[in-house]
XYZ file of N, CA and C in Angstrom:
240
model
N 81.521 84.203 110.996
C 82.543 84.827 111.799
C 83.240 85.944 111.018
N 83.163 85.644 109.586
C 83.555 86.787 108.859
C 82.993 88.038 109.711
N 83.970 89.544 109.551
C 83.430 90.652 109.511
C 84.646 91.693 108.606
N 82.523 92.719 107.849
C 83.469 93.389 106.834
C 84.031 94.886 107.752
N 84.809 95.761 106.927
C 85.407 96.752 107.032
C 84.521 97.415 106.388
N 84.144 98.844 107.457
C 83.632 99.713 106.898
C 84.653 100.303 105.933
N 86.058 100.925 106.915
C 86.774 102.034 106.164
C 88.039 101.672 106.826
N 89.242 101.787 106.436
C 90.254 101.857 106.448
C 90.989 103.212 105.950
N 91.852 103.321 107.125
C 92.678 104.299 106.599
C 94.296 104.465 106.502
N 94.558 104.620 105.713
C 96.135 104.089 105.221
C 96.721 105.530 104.633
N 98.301 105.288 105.126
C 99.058 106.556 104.533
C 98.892 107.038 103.160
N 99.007 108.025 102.395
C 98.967 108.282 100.687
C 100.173 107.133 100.258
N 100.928 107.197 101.116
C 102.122 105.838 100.285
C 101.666 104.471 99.656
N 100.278 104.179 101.018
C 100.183 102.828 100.605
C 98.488 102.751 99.934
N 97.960 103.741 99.364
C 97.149 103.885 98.684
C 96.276 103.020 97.814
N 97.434 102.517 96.727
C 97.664 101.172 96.015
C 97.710 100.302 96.241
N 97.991 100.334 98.034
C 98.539 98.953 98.482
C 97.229 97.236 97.927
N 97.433 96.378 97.562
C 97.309 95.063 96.770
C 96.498 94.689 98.294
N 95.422 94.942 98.811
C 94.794 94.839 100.106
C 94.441 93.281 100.118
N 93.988 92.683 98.754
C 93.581 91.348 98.085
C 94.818 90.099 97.808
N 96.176 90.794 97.825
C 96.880 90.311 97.655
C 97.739 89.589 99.775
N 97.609 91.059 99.992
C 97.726 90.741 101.718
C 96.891 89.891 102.130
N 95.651 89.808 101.750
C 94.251 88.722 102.640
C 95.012 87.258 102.021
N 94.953 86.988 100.897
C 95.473 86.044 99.716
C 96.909 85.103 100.644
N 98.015 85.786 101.187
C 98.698 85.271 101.312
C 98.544 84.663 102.650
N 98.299 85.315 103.680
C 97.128 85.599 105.035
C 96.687 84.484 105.087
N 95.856 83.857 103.993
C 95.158 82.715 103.568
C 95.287 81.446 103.388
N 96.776 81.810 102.853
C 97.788 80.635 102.758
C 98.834 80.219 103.821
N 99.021 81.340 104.640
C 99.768 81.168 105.572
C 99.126 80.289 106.488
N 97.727 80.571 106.822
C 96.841 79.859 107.436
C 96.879 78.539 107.425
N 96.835 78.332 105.948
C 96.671 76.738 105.207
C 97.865 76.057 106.208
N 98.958 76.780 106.267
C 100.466 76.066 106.269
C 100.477 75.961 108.082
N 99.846 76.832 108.763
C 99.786 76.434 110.315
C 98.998 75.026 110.665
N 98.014 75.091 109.933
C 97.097 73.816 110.108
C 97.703 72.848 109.846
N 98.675 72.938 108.614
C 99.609 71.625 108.382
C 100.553 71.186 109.037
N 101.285 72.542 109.820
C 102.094 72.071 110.420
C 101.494 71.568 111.829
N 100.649 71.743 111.863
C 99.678 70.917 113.358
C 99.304 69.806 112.995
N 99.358 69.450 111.754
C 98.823 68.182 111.428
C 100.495 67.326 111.946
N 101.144 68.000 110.845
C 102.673 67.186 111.055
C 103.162 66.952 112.755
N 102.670 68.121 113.576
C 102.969 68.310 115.243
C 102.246 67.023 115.499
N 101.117 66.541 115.398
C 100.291 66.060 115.529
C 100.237 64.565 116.021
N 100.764 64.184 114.074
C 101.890 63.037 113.545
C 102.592 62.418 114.034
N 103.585 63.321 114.625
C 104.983 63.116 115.472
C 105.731 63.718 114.559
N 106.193 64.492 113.927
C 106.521 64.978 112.824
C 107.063 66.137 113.307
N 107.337 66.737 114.710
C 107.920 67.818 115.229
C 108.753 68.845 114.398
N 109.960 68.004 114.037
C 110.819 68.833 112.718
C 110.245 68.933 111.488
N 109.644 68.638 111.068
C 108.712 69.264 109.794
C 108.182 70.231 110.339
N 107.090 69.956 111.406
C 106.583 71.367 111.279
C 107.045 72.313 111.318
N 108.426 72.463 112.579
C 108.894 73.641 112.953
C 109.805 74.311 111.466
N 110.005 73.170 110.701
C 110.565 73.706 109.413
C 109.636 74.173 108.201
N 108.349 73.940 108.372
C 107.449 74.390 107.324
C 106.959 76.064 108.076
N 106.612 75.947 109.327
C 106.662 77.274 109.891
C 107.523 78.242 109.891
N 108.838 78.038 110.063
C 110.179 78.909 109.650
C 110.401 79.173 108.299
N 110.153 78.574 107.945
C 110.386 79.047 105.856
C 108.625 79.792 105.938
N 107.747 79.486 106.244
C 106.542 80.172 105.312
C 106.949 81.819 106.115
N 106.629 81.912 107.843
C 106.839 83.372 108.222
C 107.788 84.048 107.693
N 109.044 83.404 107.214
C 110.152 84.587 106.790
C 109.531 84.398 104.954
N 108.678 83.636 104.695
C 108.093 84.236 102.978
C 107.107 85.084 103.298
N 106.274 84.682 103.854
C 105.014 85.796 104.474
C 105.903 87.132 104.622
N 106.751 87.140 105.211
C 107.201 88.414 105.659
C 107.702 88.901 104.205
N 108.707 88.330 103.823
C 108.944 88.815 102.368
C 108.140 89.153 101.378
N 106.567 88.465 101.185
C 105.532 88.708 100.334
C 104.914 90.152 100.748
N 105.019 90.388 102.113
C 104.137 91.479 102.402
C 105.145 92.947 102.172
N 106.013 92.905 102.645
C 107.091 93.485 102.551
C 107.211 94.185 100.705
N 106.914 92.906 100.200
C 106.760 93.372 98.609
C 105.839 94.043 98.058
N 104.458 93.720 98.705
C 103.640 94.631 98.139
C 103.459 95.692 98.606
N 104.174 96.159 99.614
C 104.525 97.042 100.373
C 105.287 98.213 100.056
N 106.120 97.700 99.353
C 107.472 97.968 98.409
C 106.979 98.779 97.327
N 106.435 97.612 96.764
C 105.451 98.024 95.159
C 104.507 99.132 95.117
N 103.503 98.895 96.297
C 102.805 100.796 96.716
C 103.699 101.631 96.845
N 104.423 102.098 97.565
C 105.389 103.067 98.072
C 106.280 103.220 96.274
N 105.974 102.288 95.444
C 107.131 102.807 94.266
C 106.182 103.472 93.489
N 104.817 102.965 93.223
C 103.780 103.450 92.393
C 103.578 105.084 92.769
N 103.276 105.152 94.254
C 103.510 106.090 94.947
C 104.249 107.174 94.432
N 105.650 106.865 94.430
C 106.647 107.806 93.955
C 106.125 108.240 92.527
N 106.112 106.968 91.907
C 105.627 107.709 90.061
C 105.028 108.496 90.108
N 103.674 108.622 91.159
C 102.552 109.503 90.341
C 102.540 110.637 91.045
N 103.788 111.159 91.805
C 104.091 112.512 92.540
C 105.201 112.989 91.850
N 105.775 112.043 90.650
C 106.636 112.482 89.582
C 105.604 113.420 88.289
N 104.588 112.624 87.987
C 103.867 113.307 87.189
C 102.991 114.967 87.420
């Protein structure tokens, strides 16, 4: 079910962007839906909905960062 990417195209900002680091977390976020379906599952209702609310607002923060981190690299090398 995998499929690859020919080409992508992304602003000069996000150039750098950590593309391995986005799939990576992507990955894990994944992990944490399945769990919380396990916990739904369970009977465990409030766990899940609390393991889902903390990972999307880290997901969001993780991506956000490497996001961050291109756009600064960015700046350096239009300093040089």
């Amino acid at each position: 079910m995998s499929k690859k990417v020919r080409s992508v195209r992304v602003p000069k900002e996000l150039e750098t962007l950590n593309l391995s680091g986005i799939i990576r977390e992507c990955e894990s976020h994944l992990r944490d839906l399945e769990s919380a379906t396990l916990l739904k599952q369970q009977g465990n209702q409030e766990a899940a909905e609390a393991l889902m609310k903390t990972r999307q607002a880290d997901l969001g923060r993780k991506i956000g960062k490497l996001v961050w981190e291109a756009r600064v690299q960015y700046g350096k090398s239009r300093e040089d």
